[in-house]
Short mmCIF file of C-alpha atoms in Angstrom, two decimals:
data_model
loop_
_atom_site.label_atom_id
_atom_site.label_comp_id
_atom_site.label_asym_id
_atom_site.label_seq_id
_atom_site.Cartn_x
_atom_site.Cartn_y
_atom_site.Cartn_z
CA UNK A 189 -9.35 27.13 -8.71
CA UNK A 190 -6.55 25.54 -6.23
CA UNK A 191 -2.97 26.82 -6.88
CA UNK A 192 -0.86 23.66 -6.93
CA UNK A 193 2.60 23.78 -6.22
CA UNK A 194 5.38 22.97 -8.91
CA UNK A 195 6.10 19.62 -8.84
CA UNK A 196 10.07 17.98 -9.46
CA UNK A 197 9.28 15.54 -12.52
CA UNK A 198 11.65 12.40 -10.79
CA UNK A 199 9.86 10.84 -8.18
CA UNK A 200 13.49 9.13 -7.32
CA UNK A 201 14.02 9.36 -3.73
CA UNK A 202 16.40 11.65 -2.91
CA UNK A 203 17.76 10.73 0.59
CA UNK A 204 21.45 9.86 0.97
CA UNK A 205 23.54 8.70 3.24
CA UNK A 206 24.78 11.99 4.36
CA UNK A 207 20.97 12.84 5.21
CA UNK A 208 21.22 10.39 7.93
CA UNK A 209 22.05 11.77 11.12
CA UNK A 210 25.65 10.18 12.58
CA UNK A 211 25.87 6.33 14.07
CA UNK A 212 25.88 6.78 17.58
CA UNK A 213 29.04 4.36 17.57
CA UNK A 214 31.48 4.38 14.82
CA UNK A 215 32.85 0.56 14.54
CA UNK A 216 35.22 -0.48 11.16
CA UNK A 217 32.62 -3.35 10.29
CA UNK A 218 29.58 -1.17 10.41
CA UNK A 219 29.33 -1.20 6.28
CA UNK A 220 28.83 -4.88 6.15
CA UNK A 221 25.66 -6.75 5.67
CA UNK A 222 24.46 -7.85 9.28
CA UNK A 223 22.12 -10.87 9.34
CA UNK A 224 20.34 -11.06 12.48
CA UNK A 225 20.01 -14.85 13.01
CA UNK A 226 17.04 -16.59 13.95
CA UNK A 227 17.54 -19.44 16.27
CA UNK A 228 13.65 -20.67 16.43
CA UNK A 229 13.05 -24.06 15.31
CA UNK A 230 11.49 -25.08 12.34
CA UNK A 231 7.70 -24.70 13.67
CA UNK A 232 8.25 -21.42 15.00
CA UNK A 233 9.94 -20.32 12.34
CA UNK A 234 6.79 -20.78 10.20
CA UNK A 235 4.96 -17.39 10.09
CA UNK A 236 1.81 -17.99 8.78
CA UNK A 237 0.95 -21.03 11.21
CA UNK A 238 1.34 -18.55 13.64
CA UNK A 239 -2.31 -16.89 13.32
CA UNK A 240 -5.44 -18.70 15.63
CA UNK A 241 -7.40 -19.85 13.08
CA UNK A 242 -11.23 -18.18 15.04
CA UNK A 243 -8.89 -14.82 14.63
CA UNK A 244 -8.42 -15.17 10.86
CA UNK A 245 -12.35 -16.76 10.26
CA UNK A 246 -13.30 -13.60 12.20
CA UNK A 247 -11.31 -11.33 9.86
CA UNK A 248 -12.40 -13.11 6.78
CA UNK A 249 -15.83 -12.78 8.32
CA UNK A 250 -15.54 -8.82 8.67
CA UNK A 251 -14.33 -8.25 5.53
CA UNK A 252 -17.07 -10.60 3.47
CA UNK A 253 -19.82 -8.38 5.03
CA UNK A 254 -18.15 -5.02 4.80
CA UNK A 255 -18.05 -5.50 1.38
CA UNK A 256 -21.83 -7.33 1.46
CA UNK A 257 -23.10 -3.37 2.15
CA UNK A 258 -21.21 -1.37 -0.04
CA UNK A 259 -22.07 -3.26 -3.11
CA UNK A 260 -25.77 -1.68 -4.92
CA UNK A 261 -28.90 -2.41 -6.77
CA UNK A 262 -29.40 -3.28 -9.77
CA UNK A 263 -31.07 -0.25 -10.88
CA UNK A 264 -28.28 2.19 -9.27
CA UNK A 265 -25.55 0.72 -10.78
CA UNK A 266 -27.70 1.36 -14.18
CA UNK A 267 -28.27 5.04 -13.31
CA UNK A 268 -24.66 5.51 -12.72
CA UNK A 269 -23.31 3.87 -16.03
CA UNK A 270 -25.89 6.35 -18.06
CA UNK A 271 -24.12 9.16 -16.55
CA UNK A 272 -22.00 11.10 -19.34
CA UNK A 273 -18.90 11.01 -16.29
CA UNK A 274 -18.86 7.12 -16.16
CA UNK A 275 -19.48 6.62 -20.14
CA UNK A 276 -16.38 8.80 -20.53
CA UNK A 277 -14.45 7.11 -17.68
CA UNK A 278 -15.09 3.62 -19.44
CA UNK A 279 -14.54 4.41 -23.63
CA UNK A 280 -10.98 6.29 -21.87
CA UNK A 281 -9.81 2.81 -20.26
CA UNK A 282 -11.20 0.73 -23.09
CA UNK A 283 -9.14 2.81 -26.07
CA UNK A 284 -6.08 2.84 -23.95
CA UNK A 285 -2.92 1.46 -24.47
CA UNK A 286 -1.56 1.79 -20.96
CA UNK A 287 -2.78 2.05 -17.61
CA UNK A 288 -1.36 3.68 -14.65
CA UNK A 289 -3.55 2.32 -10.83
CA UNK A 290 -2.41 5.14 -9.00
CA UNK A 291 -4.31 3.51 -5.04
CA UNK A 292 -4.71 5.85 -2.18
CA UNK A 293 -5.59 4.88 1.15
CA UNK A 294 -9.56 4.67 -0.04
CA UNK A 295 -9.03 1.66 -1.77
CA UNK A 296 -7.76 -0.85 1.06
CA UNK A 297 -10.89 0.87 3.17
CA UNK A 298 -13.08 -0.65 0.29
CA UNK A 299 -11.63 -4.02 0.99
CA UNK A 300 -12.23 -3.36 5.08
CA UNK A 301 -8.67 -2.49 5.87
CA UNK A 302 -8.94 1.46 7.44
CA UNK A 303 -5.82 1.62 9.78
CA UNK A 304 -7.71 4.69 11.64
CA UNK A 305 -11.20 2.77 11.55
CA UNK A 306 -12.28 2.44 15.48
CA UNK A 307 -14.72 -0.39 13.64
CA UNK A 308 -12.19 -2.27 12.13
CA UNK A 309 -10.23 -2.89 15.45
CA UNK A 310 -13.58 -3.78 17.38
CA UNK A 311 -15.48 -5.71 14.96
CA UNK A 312 -12.73 -7.40 13.20
CA UNK A 313 -10.53 -8.63 16.40
CA UNK A 314 -13.57 -8.44 19.54
CA UNK A 315 -12.71 -6.40 22.63
CA UNK A 316 -11.52 -9.25 24.68
CA UNK A 317 -7.94 -9.27 22.84
CA UNK A 318 -6.15 -8.01 25.13
CA UNK A 319 -3.81 -5.13 24.44
CA UNK A 320 -5.78 -4.64 20.89
CA UNK A 321 -8.97 -4.05 23.09
CA UNK A 322 -7.22 -0.31 24.55
CA UNK A 323 -5.72 1.09 21.13
CA UNK A 324 -8.39 3.53 18.95
CA UNK A 325 -7.30 2.05 15.95
CA UNK A 326 -4.81 -0.22 14.14
CA UNK A 327 -2.20 2.86 12.98
CA UNK A 328 -1.71 2.81 16.75
CA UNK A 329 -0.13 -0.43 16.74
CA UNK A 330 2.45 0.56 14.06
CA UNK A 331 4.47 1.66 17.03
CA UNK A 332 4.55 3.60 19.99
CA UNK A 333 6.60 7.53 19.55
CA UNK A 334 10.14 7.90 20.46
CA UNK A 335 12.55 10.59 20.13
CA UNK A 336 10.75 11.79 17.35
CA UNK A 337 10.41 8.03 15.59
CA UNK A 338 8.87 5.61 16.43
CA UNK A 339 9.49 1.79 18.28
CA UNK A 340 7.77 -1.49 17.78
CA UNK A 341 6.09 -2.01 20.73
CA UNK A 342 7.31 -6.23 21.67
CA UNK A 343 3.59 -7.50 22.27
CA UNK A 344 1.55 -5.58 20.37
CA UNK A 345 3.17 -4.34 16.31
CA UNK A 346 3.58 -7.79 14.76
CA UNK A 347 0.09 -8.05 14.26
CA UNK A 348 0.52 -6.15 11.37
CA UNK A 349 3.10 -7.22 9.76
CA UNK A 350 1.78 -11.57 10.19
CA UNK A 351 -1.75 -10.72 10.00
CA UNK A 352 -1.88 -7.59 7.83
CA UNK A 353 1.36 -8.13 5.54
CA UNK A 354 0.82 -11.42 4.87
CA UNK A 355 -2.69 -13.08 6.08
CA UNK A 356 -5.40 -10.76 5.23
CA UNK A 357 -8.10 -11.98 3.23
CA UNK A 358 -8.75 -12.11 -0.27
CA UNK A 359 -10.83 -8.34 -1.30
CA UNK A 360 -13.27 -8.12 -3.95
CA UNK A 361 -11.92 -5.02 -4.92
CA UNK A 362 -8.61 -5.73 -5.27
CA UNK A 363 -9.70 -9.35 -7.25
CA UNK A 364 -11.84 -6.87 -9.86
CA UNK A 365 -9.10 -4.47 -10.39
CA UNK A 366 -6.64 -7.83 -11.55
CA UNK A 367 -8.79 -8.64 -13.46
CA UNK A 368 -8.94 -4.79 -15.16
CA UNK A 369 -5.02 -5.37 -15.84
CA UNK A 370 -5.67 -8.42 -17.68
CA UNK A 371 -6.02 -6.57 -21.19
CA UNK A 372 -3.38 -4.28 -20.16
CA UNK A 373 -1.22 -7.26 -19.90
CA UNK A 374 0.87 -7.72 -22.43
CA UNK A 375 2.44 -11.37 -21.41
CA UNK A 376 -1.69 -12.68 -20.69
CA UNK A 377 -3.22 -14.34 -23.88
CA UNK A 378 -6.03 -12.71 -23.01
CA UNK A 379 -4.51 -9.56 -24.44
CA UNK A 380 -4.49 -8.49 -27.85
CA UNK A 381 -1.89 -5.80 -28.18
CA UNK A 382 1.27 -6.54 -27.19
CA UNK A 383 2.30 -2.91 -26.66
CA UNK A 384 -0.50 -2.04 -23.34
CA UNK A 385 1.46 -2.11 -20.13
CA UNK A 386 0.14 -1.25 -16.81
CA UNK A 387 2.20 0.15 -13.51
CA UNK A 388 0.78 0.78 -10.44
CA UNK A 389 2.04 3.02 -7.53
CA UNK A 390 0.64 3.41 -4.42
CA UNK A 391 0.98 5.04 -0.75
CA UNK A 392 -0.53 2.27 0.87
CA UNK A 393 1.81 -0.27 2.89
CA UNK A 394 -0.38 -2.45 3.53
CA UNK A 395 0.81 -4.79 0.59
CA UNK A 396 -2.52 -5.61 -0.50
CA UNK A 397 -1.44 -5.47 -4.13
CA UNK A 398 1.16 -8.51 -3.37
CA UNK A 399 -1.57 -10.11 -1.32
CA UNK A 400 -3.47 -10.30 -4.45
CA UNK A 401 -0.89 -12.22 -6.58
CA UNK A 402 -0.56 -8.78 -8.78
CA UNK A 403 2.12 -9.54 -11.75
CA UNK A 404 4.24 -6.56 -10.14
CA UNK A 405 7.82 -7.70 -11.64
CA UNK A 406 9.50 -4.32 -12.64
CA UNK A 407 5.61 -2.86 -12.46
CA UNK A 408 5.17 -1.89 -9.09
CA UNK A 409 6.10 1.39 -6.82
CA UNK A 410 5.52 1.67 -3.17
CA UNK A 411 6.91 5.47 -2.11
CA UNK A 412 5.62 5.07 1.24
CA UNK A 413 7.20 2.32 2.83
CA UNK A 414 6.10 -1.77 2.49
CA UNK A 415 4.85 -3.40 6.52
CA UNK A 416 7.26 -6.46 5.19
CA UNK A 417 10.27 -4.58 6.17
CA UNK A 418 11.32 -2.73 9.28
CA UNK A 419 14.37 -0.37 9.87
CA UNK A 420 16.65 0.96 12.23
CA UNK A 421 14.33 3.33 14.18
CA UNK A 422 17.65 5.20 14.82
CA UNK A 423 18.80 5.33 12.01
CA UNK A 424 22.55 4.41 12.37
CA UNK A 425 22.79 4.11 8.65
CA UNK A 426 20.43 4.62 5.31
CA UNK A 427 20.48 0.80 4.88
CA UNK A 428 19.79 -0.58 7.94
CA UNK A 429 16.79 -2.39 6.97
CA UNK A 430 16.13 -5.65 7.21
CA UNK A 431 12.50 -8.27 6.22
CA UNK A 432 10.38 -8.20 9.16
CA UNK A 433 10.70 -11.95 8.49
CA UNK A 434 13.40 -12.40 10.18
CA UNK A 435 12.31 -10.93 13.50
CA UNK A 436 8.43 -11.86 12.72
CA UNK A 437 9.76 -16.02 12.86
CA UNK A 438 11.01 -15.71 16.54
CA UNK A 439 7.97 -15.46 17.51
CA UNK A 440 7.05 -19.09 19.63
CA UNK A 441 3.44 -19.64 19.19
CA UNK A 442 2.32 -20.75 22.63
CA UNK A 443 2.55 -17.22 23.64
CA UNK A 444 -0.42 -16.22 21.34
CA UNK A 445 -2.99 -17.13 23.64
CA UNK A 446 -4.72 -13.98 23.46
CA UNK A 447 -3.58 -13.05 19.53
CA UNK A 448 -1.84 -10.31 20.45
CA UNK A 449 1.16 -11.30 23.15
CA UNK A 450 4.06 -11.95 20.13
CA UNK A 451 6.76 -11.80 21.34
CA UNK A 452 9.08 -11.29 25.06
CA UNK A 453 11.17 -8.58 24.58
CA UNK A 454 12.43 -5.58 22.54
CA UNK A 455 13.86 -7.00 19.15
CA UNK A 456 17.42 -4.70 18.67
CA UNK A 457 19.02 -3.24 15.84
CA UNK A 458 22.42 -5.58 15.20
CA UNK A 459 24.10 -2.47 13.61
CA UNK A 460 23.76 -0.06 16.56
CA UNK A 461 21.60 -1.85 19.54
CA UNK A 462 18.70 0.69 19.07
CA UNK A 463 14.82 -0.63 18.59
CA UNK A 464 13.25 -1.34 15.19
CA UNK A 465 10.42 0.53 13.61
CA UNK A 466 8.27 -0.32 10.14
CA UNK A 467 10.00 0.47 7.51
CA UNK A 468 7.27 3.26 6.28
CA UNK A 469 6.63 6.69 6.29
CA UNK A 470 4.95 7.65 9.21
CA UNK A 471 8.39 8.83 10.95
CA UNK A 472 10.96 11.60 9.86
CA UNK A 473 13.30 8.54 10.14
CA UNK A 474 11.57 6.73 6.92
CA UNK A 475 14.52 5.32 4.62
CA UNK A 476 13.35 5.39 1.51
CA UNK A 477 17.19 3.71 -0.29
CA UNK A 478 15.70 0.41 -1.03
CA UNK A 479 12.64 2.22 -3.12
CA UNK A 480 14.76 3.56 -5.39
CA UNK A 481 14.90 0.82 -8.09
CA UNK A 482 10.79 1.24 -8.05
CA UNK A 483 11.17 4.58 -8.48
CA UNK A 484 13.46 4.43 -11.61
CA UNK A 485 11.10 1.66 -12.91
CA UNK A 486 8.34 3.66 -12.76
CA UNK A 487 10.19 6.81 -14.11
CA UNK A 488 10.95 4.99 -17.28
CA UNK A 489 7.40 3.71 -17.94
CA UNK A 490 6.49 6.86 -17.98
CA UNK A 491 8.79 8.24 -20.42
CA UNK A 492 8.59 4.94 -22.58
CA UNK A 493 4.44 5.81 -22.93
CA UNK A 494 5.59 9.27 -23.98
CA UNK A 495 6.70 8.49 -27.03
CA UNK A 496 4.80 7.12 -29.89
CA UNK A 497 1.91 9.14 -28.71
CA UNK A 498 0.79 6.58 -26.49
CA UNK A 499 -2.60 6.70 -24.57
CA UNK A 500 -2.58 6.52 -21.14
CA UNK A 501 -5.07 6.50 -18.49
CA UNK A 502 -4.23 7.07 -14.61
CA UNK A 503 -6.92 4.88 -12.75
CA UNK A 504 -6.88 6.95 -9.56
CA UNK A 505 -8.36 5.30 -6.87
CA UNK A 506 -9.17 6.19 -3.36
CA UNK A 507 -6.54 9.54 -3.32
CA UNK A 508 -7.49 11.89 -0.74
CA UNK A 509 -5.87 15.62 0.43
CA UNK A 510 -3.78 14.08 3.18
CA UNK A 511 -0.68 13.77 1.05
CA UNK A 512 -1.43 14.94 -2.19
CA UNK A 513 2.43 15.46 -3.08
CA UNK A 514 2.77 11.66 -3.16
CA UNK A 515 0.34 10.80 -5.61
CA UNK A 516 -2.59 12.86 -6.39
CA UNK A 517 -0.13 16.33 -7.48
CA UNK A 518 2.11 14.23 -9.63
CA UNK A 519 -1.01 12.24 -11.48
CA UNK A 520 -2.74 16.49 -12.07
CA UNK A 521 1.03 16.86 -13.75
CA UNK A 522 1.14 13.88 -15.80
CA UNK A 523 -1.87 14.70 -17.23
CA UNK A 524 -0.80 18.62 -18.32
CA UNK A 525 1.91 17.34 -19.52
CA UNK A 526 0.14 14.63 -21.53
CA UNK A 527 -0.55 17.15 -24.41
CA UNK A 528 -4.05 15.25 -24.54
CA UNK A 529 -2.50 11.33 -24.51
CA UNK A 530 -2.85 11.50 -21.09
CA UNK A 531 -7.04 10.95 -19.34
CA UNK A 532 -7.24 10.89 -15.63
CA UNK A 533 -10.47 9.09 -13.89
CA UNK A 534 -10.64 9.66 -9.92
CA UNK A 535 -12.50 8.04 -8.04
CA UNK A 536 -13.43 8.67 -4.66
CA UNK A 537 -16.23 8.09 -2.16
CA UNK A 538 -15.59 11.46 -1.09
CA UNK A 539 -17.32 14.90 -3.22
CA UNK A 540 -14.50 16.95 -2.68
CA UNK A 541 -11.88 14.47 -2.85
CA UNK A 542 -13.36 13.54 -6.18
CA UNK A 543 -13.59 16.65 -8.08
CA UNK A 544 -10.97 17.03 -10.85
CA UNK A 545 -9.17 20.88 -11.17
CA UNK A 546 -10.34 22.93 -13.99
CA UNK A 547 -6.89 23.64 -15.66
CA UNK A 548 -7.21 19.52 -17.21
CA UNK A 549 -10.18 20.23 -19.29
CA UNK A 550 -11.94 17.63 -20.98
CA UNK A 551 -8.39 15.13 -19.62
CA UNK A 552 -9.86 14.43 -16.72
CA UNK A 553 -13.32 12.97 -15.17
CA UNK A 554 -14.90 12.37 -11.25
CA UNK A 555 -16.60 9.07 -10.51
CA UNK A 556 -17.92 9.94 -6.43
CA UNK A 557 -17.93 6.39 -6.22
CA UNK A 558 -16.88 3.74 -3.37
CA UNK A 559 -13.75 1.89 -4.54
CA UNK A 560 -15.67 -1.65 -4.68
CA UNK A 561 -18.90 -0.40 -7.09
CA UNK A 562 -16.59 2.23 -9.07
CA UNK A 563 -14.14 -0.69 -10.43
CA UNK A 564 -16.93 -3.50 -10.87
CA UNK A 565 -19.08 -1.00 -12.81
CA UNK A 566 -15.97 -0.30 -14.87
CA UNK A 567 -15.60 -4.25 -15.76
CA UNK A 568 -18.60 -5.07 -16.51
#
């Protein structure tokens, strides 16, 4: 069996101001809050109105077509329902007091959003959209490498915030997953148990949980960052993070003729005049300080679950081995330390990535299924 390194119990980011590179220029006012002034008028500042209707419809058509190809025939679904692993997973879910949704890239891939897919970038956007047609995938538009970090490209990068983070179409897999959480939401009239609760931790920075209107107040942790924020790519301080909307709101609607030319010049960090990058963990410059409260909420939720022998189910969806220390190994550790009260349902369409370690014994099951198929069946 695989040897897994020992993990620390806490998932709270440990980055401190001292760990950040020194500022290039020391100024007295550097510690003050800095605002990026928005000089655009109301029409230009309405980010959601910047997307051309043909592009929006094309993305929606792509997502609908993608989802329809992944759904199983009735006889195939019945076969899955009769499998011992599925029966066990369903019973755990029904008997659980608490639900942890641990979501990796495979969940968003089931919604049609794959940052590494050439098929997505060409079929969803077409091949005549200026600079985008020359890119191998959506990931390559997140920024260009610069001194070990990334810089947002003026004419390209904000497509990820405006379209993906703000306006990606509603997807079946997220909507159905939200239905599963309803029975664990104590404030929901359909929930018969006030002691039930759920928490979501995800390595995805695309914001699709927010887009799908999940109730996320103090029940969400995104350790890898969020496309709705940008940061200094120096970085000049540990708090040099701002909402992406502040810069995106400067976009001029008339510059969207080719769908992609968003800003004419690169915006600069107001503290040090270096460039911006997304506040996501794809470079060594990632600033995770602002997610500290989310991490503390997650730790508190787990500790509360240990009290009173509550039954907890970890519903892990689409988590592979690219960054196992973020979700996969902590999920396994949570089960190992759960004294039989914590169960793991591992859903992954990759057979290898769906495997459950022998060390978990009867406390883990593998569902080698596409995320949409698995979530639909667990909901029926």
